[in-house]
Amino acid sequence: MSLIKQFQIDIPRQVTDALLEDLGGKIDAQNDITAMLIDADTQMQAKIITREPAVICGVEWANEVFRQVNPSVQLEWLCKDGERVECDQTLVNILGNARSILTAERSALNFLQTLSATATTTALYVDAIKHSKTKLLDTRKTLPGMRQAQKYAVACAGGVNHRMGLYDAFLIKENHIDACKGIENAVSKAKSMYPGLPIEVEVENLDELRQAINSGVNTIMLDNFSTKLIEEAVLINAQRCKLEVSGNITIERLQELAATGVDYISSGALTKHVNAIDLSLITYS
């Protein structure tokens, strides 16, 4: 099974939503009033290039945009998701109706730019710790409606997906612990409610770490720990649980954090602090 199929992403729905937004609530090429200035039978050649080095992601989204606008438009891809490309490299050659190509342009680029941004950022982080045993995790801090797509982009670039949402794993944080009157109570309830699901507890100090270890959780998140405290936590844990470091993670700290021996580093920056990759659609005769 291909990676994209594993995520079961509803790409047609996501693309439909984007086109409806761009075309005034109805996918009708005539709603692109500027494209209507072009003669209906005019044919066009075009290509999408990148203006900067990147890890590409979003090919199937771009394909779906052009398919929904006009399935007769032909796309010849020169790269694939997860592939690294250089500045000014051509990603895809396009041939077809001029109106349709220009109508599809922005929506296709939006998907490609955003998902490639997530993949590119992820690859930078993964490269920084590739010589350690520590794995890079994403978070739920994704663009609304793009959760699975951005997590797919993370996976394309070598990152590891954390829980997909609020339904597939427990992540017991400070507010949950307070409401449940302690780590032990929260974990005990989680085990009784859904015995097959993984349980992770976020801790803020070494005392809470010990409580979480004794409660028998799968993973413990060390929230905003200093490097020194992380090192102490690793010794105390003695590999009884998986340890995850989170909070104010920057690329400059990655190697230092990985050197402590933690199992995971999670970062919301992979999906929420990304800058869209600079892509352009260029037409020619």
mmCIF file of C-alpha atoms in Angstrom:
data_model
loop_
_atom_site.group_PDB
_atom_site.id
_atom_site.type_symbol
_atom_site.label_atom_id
_atom_site.label_comp_id
_atom_site.label_asym_id
_atom_site.label_seq_id
_atom_site.Cartn_x
_atom_site.Cartn_y
_atom_site.Cartn_z
ATOM 1 C CA MET A 1 0.000 0.000 0.000
ATOM 2 C CA SER A 2 1.345 3.437 -0.920
ATOM 3 C CA LEU A 3 2.005 5.953 1.827
ATOM 4 C CA ILE A 4 -0.755 8.281 0.660
ATOM 5 C CA LYS A 5 -3.332 5.461 0.715
ATOM 6 C CA GLN A 6 -2.388 4.635 4.309
ATOM 7 C CA PHE A 7 -3.597 8.081 5.351
ATOM 8 C CA GLN A 8 -6.992 7.641 3.647
ATOM 9 C CA ILE A 9 -7.085 11.337 2.822
ATOM 10 C CA ASP A 10 -10.189 12.627 1.088
ATOM 11 C CA ILE A 11 -8.249 14.585 -1.514
ATOM 12 C CA PRO A 12 -11.254 15.162 -3.818
ATOM 13 C CA ARG A 13 -13.201 16.770 -0.960
ATOM 14 C CA GLN A 14 -10.285 18.995 0.054
ATOM 15 C CA VAL A 15 -9.803 20.117 -3.529
ATOM 16 C CA THR A 16 -13.532 20.681 -4.035
ATOM 17 C CA ASP A 17 -13.604 22.907 -0.958
ATOM 18 C CA ALA A 18 -10.669 24.924 -2.273
ATOM 19 C CA LEU A 19 -12.215 25.367 -5.721
ATOM 20 C CA LEU A 20 -15.610 26.285 -4.317
ATOM 21 C CA GLU A 21 -13.883 28.970 -2.284
ATOM 22 C CA ASP A 22 -12.118 30.307 -5.374
ATOM 23 C CA LEU A 23 -15.016 30.060 -7.798
ATOM 24 C CA GLY A 24 -17.809 31.590 -5.759
ATOM 25 C CA GLY A 25 -19.474 28.452 -4.473
ATOM 26 C CA LYS A 26 -19.756 26.519 -7.745
ATOM 27 C CA ILE A 27 -17.078 24.669 -9.696
ATOM 28 C CA ASP A 28 -17.743 26.357 -12.996
ATOM 29 C CA ALA A 29 -14.847 27.623 -15.104
ATOM 30 C CA GLN A 30 -17.030 30.506 -16.277
ATOM 31 C CA ASN A 31 -16.887 31.881 -12.746
ATOM 32 C CA ASP A 32 -13.229 32.723 -13.364
ATOM 33 C CA ILE A 33 -14.132 35.997 -14.999
ATOM 34 C CA THR A 34 -10.530 36.916 -15.832
ATOM 35 C CA ALA A 35 -9.883 33.610 -17.599
ATOM 36 C CA MET A 36 -13.006 34.252 -19.659
ATOM 37 C CA LEU A 37 -11.069 37.015 -21.444
ATOM 38 C CA ILE A 38 -9.161 34.240 -23.261
ATOM 39 C CA ASP A 39 -10.671 32.605 -26.346
ATOM 40 C CA ALA A 40 -12.358 29.350 -25.334
ATOM 41 C CA ASP A 41 -10.315 27.150 -27.690
ATOM 42 C CA THR A 42 -6.890 28.617 -26.862
ATOM 43 C CA GLN A 43 -4.348 25.956 -25.914
ATOM 44 C CA MET A 44 -1.422 26.574 -23.601
ATOM 45 C CA GLN A 45 1.802 24.982 -22.414
ATOM 46 C CA ALA A 46 2.967 25.699 -18.886
ATOM 47 C CA LYS A 47 5.267 24.419 -16.179
ATOM 48 C CA ILE A 48 5.547 24.774 -12.433
ATOM 49 C CA ILE A 49 9.023 25.525 -11.122
ATOM 50 C CA THR A 50 10.428 26.030 -7.661
ATOM 51 C CA ARG A 51 12.269 29.214 -6.804
ATOM 52 C CA GLU A 52 14.075 27.605 -3.878
ATOM 53 C CA PRO A 53 15.353 24.188 -2.754
ATOM 54 C CA ALA A 54 12.549 22.098 -1.281
ATOM 55 C CA VAL A 55 11.145 18.688 -0.489
ATOM 56 C CA ILE A 56 8.097 18.329 -2.695
ATOM 57 C CA CYS A 57 4.709 17.200 -1.440
ATOM 58 C CA GLY A 58 1.199 17.606 -2.829
ATOM 59 C CA VAL A 59 1.371 16.005 -6.280
ATOM 60 C CA GLU A 60 -1.984 14.242 -5.953
ATOM 61 C CA TRP A 61 -3.689 17.415 -4.734
ATOM 62 C CA ALA A 62 -2.446 19.331 -7.766
ATOM 63 C CA ASN A 63 -3.546 16.498 -10.052
ATOM 64 C CA GLU A 64 -7.009 16.585 -8.508
ATOM 65 C CA VAL A 65 -7.310 20.345 -8.929
ATOM 66 C CA PHE A 66 -6.684 20.111 -12.661
ATOM 67 C CA ARG A 67 -8.924 17.034 -12.944
ATOM 68 C CA GLN A 68 -11.858 18.812 -11.336
ATOM 69 C CA VAL A 69 -11.371 21.961 -13.425
ATOM 70 C CA ASN A 70 -10.805 20.138 -16.712
ATOM 71 C CA PRO A 71 -9.783 16.450 -16.907
ATOM 72 C CA SER A 72 -8.384 16.914 -20.409
ATOM 73 C CA VAL A 73 -5.443 18.985 -19.111
ATOM 74 C CA GLN A 74 -2.279 16.861 -19.281
ATOM 75 C CA LEU A 75 0.323 16.865 -16.495
ATOM 76 C CA GLU A 76 3.785 15.310 -16.805
ATOM 77 C CA TRP A 77 5.451 15.194 -13.386
ATOM 78 C CA LEU A 78 9.245 15.293 -13.195
ATOM 79 C CA CYS A 79 9.344 14.689 -9.435
ATOM 80 C CA LYS A 80 7.361 12.861 -6.762
ATOM 81 C CA ASP A 81 6.302 13.443 -3.170
ATOM 82 C CA GLY A 82 9.248 13.281 -0.786
ATOM 83 C CA GLU A 83 11.803 14.157 -3.462
ATOM 84 C CA ARG A 84 14.318 16.943 -2.907
ATOM 85 C CA VAL A 85 14.497 19.529 -5.680
ATOM 86 C CA GLU A 86 16.793 22.463 -6.372
ATOM 87 C CA CYS A 87 16.133 26.110 -7.173
ATOM 88 C CA ASP A 88 14.604 26.705 -10.633
ATOM 89 C CA GLN A 89 13.899 23.014 -11.150
ATOM 90 C CA THR A 90 10.794 22.131 -13.178
ATOM 91 C CA LEU A 91 8.319 20.065 -11.187
ATOM 92 C CA VAL A 92 5.645 19.416 -13.809
ATOM 93 C CA ASN A 93 4.912 20.190 -17.467
ATOM 94 C CA ILE A 94 1.300 21.087 -18.278
ATOM 95 C CA LEU A 95 -0.553 21.100 -21.592
ATOM 96 C CA GLY A 96 -4.181 21.944 -22.253
ATOM 97 C CA ASN A 97 -6.898 24.542 -22.398
ATOM 98 C CA ALA A 98 -5.562 27.953 -21.404
ATOM 99 C CA ARG A 99 -8.618 28.993 -19.431
ATOM 100 C CA SER A 100 -8.569 25.761 -17.429
ATOM 101 C CA ILE A 101 -4.860 25.924 -16.635
ATOM 102 C CA LEU A 102 -5.111 29.471 -15.331
ATOM 103 C CA THR A 103 -8.269 28.725 -13.346
ATOM 104 C CA ALA A 104 -6.594 25.756 -11.643
ATOM 105 C CA GLU A 105 -3.258 27.508 -11.115
ATOM 106 C CA ARG A 106 -3.713 29.092 -7.695
ATOM 107 C CA SER A 107 -5.465 26.213 -5.971
ATOM 108 C CA ALA A 108 -2.881 23.741 -7.262
ATOM 109 C CA LEU A 109 -0.021 25.968 -6.139
ATOM 110 C CA ASN A 110 -1.605 26.531 -2.733
ATOM 111 C CA PHE A 111 -1.648 22.811 -1.986
ATOM 112 C CA LEU A 112 1.850 22.249 -3.365
ATOM 113 C CA GLN A 113 3.371 25.251 -1.565
ATOM 114 C CA THR A 114 1.870 24.423 1.816
ATOM 115 C CA LEU A 115 2.493 20.685 1.857
ATOM 116 C CA SER A 116 5.997 21.126 0.430
ATOM 117 C CA ALA A 117 6.667 23.651 3.191
ATOM 118 C CA THR A 118 5.760 21.080 5.839
ATOM 119 C CA ALA A 119 7.861 18.419 4.120
ATOM 120 C CA THR A 120 10.830 20.764 3.710
ATOM 121 C CA THR A 121 10.799 21.882 7.344
ATOM 122 C CA THR A 122 10.441 18.290 8.502
ATOM 123 C CA ALA A 123 13.406 17.196 6.391
ATOM 124 C CA LEU A 124 15.598 19.911 7.925
ATOM 125 C CA TYR A 125 14.708 18.724 11.427
ATOM 126 C CA VAL A 126 15.136 15.041 10.551
ATOM 127 C CA ASP A 127 18.556 15.706 9.034
ATOM 128 C CA ALA A 128 19.684 17.419 12.235
ATOM 129 C CA ILE A 129 19.157 14.255 14.322
ATOM 130 C CA LYS A 130 19.643 11.523 11.728
ATOM 131 C CA HIS A 131 22.717 10.121 13.484
ATOM 132 C CA SER A 132 20.824 9.557 16.752
ATOM 133 C CA LYS A 133 18.142 7.079 17.809
ATOM 134 C CA THR A 134 15.727 9.926 18.518
ATOM 135 C CA LYS A 135 12.699 10.205 16.236
ATOM 136 C CA LEU A 136 10.969 13.426 15.204
ATOM 137 C CA LEU A 137 7.234 13.658 15.933
ATOM 138 C CA ASP A 138 4.595 16.035 14.638
ATOM 139 C CA THR A 139 1.673 17.418 16.694
ATOM 140 C CA ARG A 140 -1.996 18.380 16.300
ATOM 141 C CA LYS A 141 -1.014 21.985 15.570
ATOM 142 C CA THR A 142 -2.048 21.719 11.940
ATOM 143 C CA LEU A 143 -4.003 23.935 9.561
ATOM 144 C CA PRO A 144 -7.766 23.403 9.991
ATOM 145 C CA GLY A 145 -9.013 20.815 7.538
ATOM 146 C CA MET A 146 -5.466 19.799 6.547
ATOM 147 C CA ARG A 147 -4.566 17.488 9.456
ATOM 148 C CA GLN A 148 -4.074 14.284 7.490
ATOM 149 C CA ALA A 149 -2.491 16.073 4.542
ATOM 150 C CA GLN A 150 0.131 17.785 6.686
ATOM 151 C CA LYS A 151 0.835 14.599 8.623
ATOM 152 C CA TYR A 152 1.287 12.846 5.279
ATOM 153 C CA ALA A 153 3.807 15.560 4.346
ATOM 154 C CA VAL A 154 5.676 14.951 7.611
ATOM 155 C CA ALA A 155 5.852 11.232 6.867
ATOM 156 C CA CYS A 156 7.041 11.890 3.294
ATOM 157 C CA ALA A 157 10.031 13.757 4.701
ATOM 158 C CA GLY A 158 11.037 11.135 7.251
ATOM 159 C CA GLY A 159 9.192 12.380 10.320
ATOM 160 C CA VAL A 160 6.960 10.221 12.516
ATOM 161 C CA ASN A 161 3.286 10.928 13.127
ATOM 162 C CA HIS A 162 2.063 11.398 16.671
ATOM 163 C CA ARG A 163 -1.620 10.664 17.340
ATOM 164 C CA MET A 164 -3.873 11.707 14.489
ATOM 165 C CA GLY A 165 -6.416 13.378 16.730
ATOM 166 C CA LEU A 166 -8.236 13.235 20.035
ATOM 167 C CA TYR A 167 -9.667 9.789 19.332
ATOM 168 C CA ASP A 168 -6.768 7.403 18.736
ATOM 169 C CA ALA A 169 -4.481 7.860 21.761
ATOM 170 C CA PHE A 170 -4.519 9.408 25.218
ATOM 171 C CA LEU A 171 -2.380 12.470 25.884
ATOM 172 C CA ILE A 172 -3.032 13.413 29.492
ATOM 173 C CA LYS A 173 -1.929 16.986 30.132
ATOM 174 C CA GLU A 174 -1.880 19.321 33.136
ATOM 175 C CA ASN A 175 -5.539 20.314 32.890
ATOM 176 C CA HIS A 176 -6.654 16.691 32.560
ATOM 177 C CA ILE A 177 -4.530 15.741 35.575
ATOM 178 C CA ASP A 178 -5.999 18.534 37.691
ATOM 179 C CA ALA A 179 -9.570 17.644 36.718
ATOM 180 C CA CYS A 180 -8.961 13.958 37.469
ATOM 181 C CA LYS A 181 -7.211 14.769 40.772
ATOM 182 C CA GLY A 182 -3.845 13.293 39.921
ATOM 183 C CA ILE A 183 -1.829 11.331 37.396
ATOM 184 C CA GLU A 184 -2.651 7.940 38.891
ATOM 185 C CA ASN A 185 -6.412 8.546 38.731
ATOM 186 C CA ALA A 186 -6.246 9.838 35.158
ATOM 187 C CA VAL A 187 -4.165 6.907 33.937
ATOM 188 C CA SER A 188 -6.318 4.365 35.772
ATOM 189 C CA LYS A 189 -9.462 5.743 34.126
ATOM 190 C CA ALA A 190 -7.807 5.726 30.696
ATOM 191 C CA LYS A 191 -6.797 2.085 31.073
ATOM 192 C CA SER A 192 -10.282 1.030 32.132
ATOM 193 C CA MET A 193 -12.055 3.008 29.403
ATOM 194 C CA TYR A 194 -9.923 2.035 26.405
ATOM 195 C CA PRO A 195 -7.478 -0.710 27.429
ATOM 196 C CA GLY A 196 -6.046 -1.090 23.926
ATOM 197 C CA LEU A 197 -5.051 2.515 23.315
ATOM 198 C CA PRO A 198 -1.630 4.023 24.054
ATOM 199 C CA ILE A 199 -1.397 6.381 27.011
ATOM 200 C CA GLU A 200 0.956 9.339 27.241
ATOM 201 C CA VAL A 201 1.266 11.716 30.180
ATOM 202 C CA GLU A 202 2.742 15.196 30.081
ATOM 203 C CA VAL A 203 4.862 16.040 33.135
ATOM 204 C CA GLU A 204 6.360 19.306 34.299
ATOM 205 C CA ASN A 205 8.867 18.120 36.915
ATOM 206 C CA LEU A 206 10.748 15.053 38.114
ATOM 207 C CA ASP A 207 8.212 14.221 40.814
ATOM 208 C CA GLU A 208 5.469 13.983 38.190
ATOM 209 C CA LEU A 209 7.839 11.923 36.053
ATOM 210 C CA ARG A 210 8.154 9.340 38.821
ATOM 211 C CA GLN A 211 4.373 9.251 39.252
ATOM 212 C CA ALA A 212 3.885 8.691 35.531
ATOM 213 C CA ILE A 213 6.466 5.896 35.433
ATOM 214 C CA ASN A 214 4.814 4.153 38.386
ATOM 215 C CA SER A 215 1.395 4.422 36.738
ATOM 216 C CA GLY A 216 2.596 2.305 33.824
ATOM 217 C CA VAL A 217 2.066 4.614 30.875
ATOM 218 C CA ASN A 218 3.525 4.016 27.443
ATOM 219 C CA THR A 219 5.114 7.425 26.904
ATOM 220 C CA ILE A 220 5.988 10.418 29.040
ATOM 221 C CA MET A 221 6.234 13.910 27.605
ATOM 222 C CA LEU A 222 8.804 16.150 29.269
ATOM 223 C CA ASP A 223 7.262 19.571 28.861
ATOM 224 C CA ASN A 224 9.697 22.498 28.626
ATOM 225 C CA PHE A 225 12.436 20.663 30.561
ATOM 226 C CA SER A 226 15.944 22.101 30.528
ATOM 227 C CA THR A 227 18.613 19.909 28.961
ATOM 228 C CA LYS A 228 20.007 19.120 32.407
ATOM 229 C CA LEU A 229 16.596 18.018 33.685
ATOM 230 C CA ILE A 230 16.063 15.899 30.572
ATOM 231 C CA GLU A 231 19.330 14.101 31.280
ATOM 232 C CA GLU A 232 18.175 13.435 34.854
ATOM 233 C CA ALA A 233 14.824 12.210 33.575
ATOM 234 C CA VAL A 234 16.497 9.739 31.228
ATOM 235 C CA LEU A 235 18.479 8.284 34.145
ATOM 236 C CA ILE A 236 15.429 8.071 36.413
ATOM 237 C CA ASN A 237 13.308 6.475 33.702
ATOM 238 C CA ALA A 238 15.902 3.777 32.930
ATOM 239 C CA GLN A 239 14.070 2.895 29.706
ATOM 240 C CA ARG A 240 10.869 1.888 31.509
ATOM 241 C CA CYS A 241 8.773 4.245 29.340
ATOM 242 C CA LYS A 242 9.333 6.050 26.084
ATOM 243 C CA LEU A 243 10.384 9.657 26.665
ATOM 244 C CA GLU A 244 9.292 12.561 24.493
ATOM 245 C CA VAL A 245 10.637 16.112 24.690
ATOM 246 C CA SER A 246 8.337 18.968 23.760
ATOM 247 C CA GLY A 247 8.032 22.735 24.147
ATOM 248 C CA ASN A 248 10.004 25.530 22.484
ATOM 249 C CA ILE A 249 11.790 23.141 20.161
ATOM 250 C CA THR A 250 14.084 24.913 17.716
ATOM 251 C CA ILE A 251 16.313 23.425 15.064
ATOM 252 C CA GLU A 252 19.341 24.798 16.939
ATOM 253 C CA ARG A 253 18.500 22.636 19.997
ATOM 254 C CA LEU A 254 17.760 19.390 18.196
ATOM 255 C CA GLN A 255 21.178 17.779 18.361
ATOM 256 C CA GLU A 256 21.613 18.733 22.002
ATOM 257 C CA LEU A 257 18.222 17.261 22.890
ATOM 258 C CA ALA A 258 18.790 14.077 20.900
ATOM 259 C CA ALA A 259 22.137 13.584 22.678
ATOM 260 C CA THR A 260 20.280 13.156 25.989
ATOM 261 C CA GLY A 261 18.955 9.801 24.779
ATOM 262 C CA VAL A 262 15.229 10.607 24.602
ATOM 263 C CA ASP A 263 13.121 8.553 22.235
ATOM 264 C CA TYR A 264 11.180 11.391 20.629
ATOM 265 C CA ILE A 265 11.274 15.114 20.007
ATOM 266 C CA SER A 266 7.920 16.639 19.033
ATOM 267 C CA SER A 267 7.513 19.993 17.373
ATOM 268 C CA GLY A 268 4.492 21.991 16.262
ATOM 269 C CA ALA A 269 6.812 24.030 14.044
ATOM 270 C CA LEU A 270 6.650 21.309 11.393
ATOM 271 C CA THR A 271 3.061 22.205 10.595
ATOM 272 C CA LYS A 272 2.338 25.669 11.986
ATOM 273 C CA HIS A 273 5.550 27.673 11.583
ATOM 274 C CA VAL A 274 6.179 26.851 7.947
ATOM 275 C CA ASN A 275 6.781 29.312 5.114
ATOM 276 C CA ALA A 276 5.143 28.369 1.835
ATOM 277 C CA ILE A 277 7.654 27.204 -0.759
ATOM 278 C CA ASP A 278 8.094 29.732 -3.551
ATOM 279 C CA LEU A 279 6.611 28.062 -6.634
ATOM 280 C CA SER A 280 5.608 29.628 -9.946
ATOM 281 C CA LEU A 281 3.498 28.547 -12.913
ATOM 282 C CA ILE A 282 5.102 29.796 -16.119
ATOM 283 C CA THR A 283 3.316 29.741 -19.482
ATOM 284 C CA TYR A 284 4.975 29.580 -22.888
ATOM 285 C CA SER A 285 4.078 28.981 -26.521
#
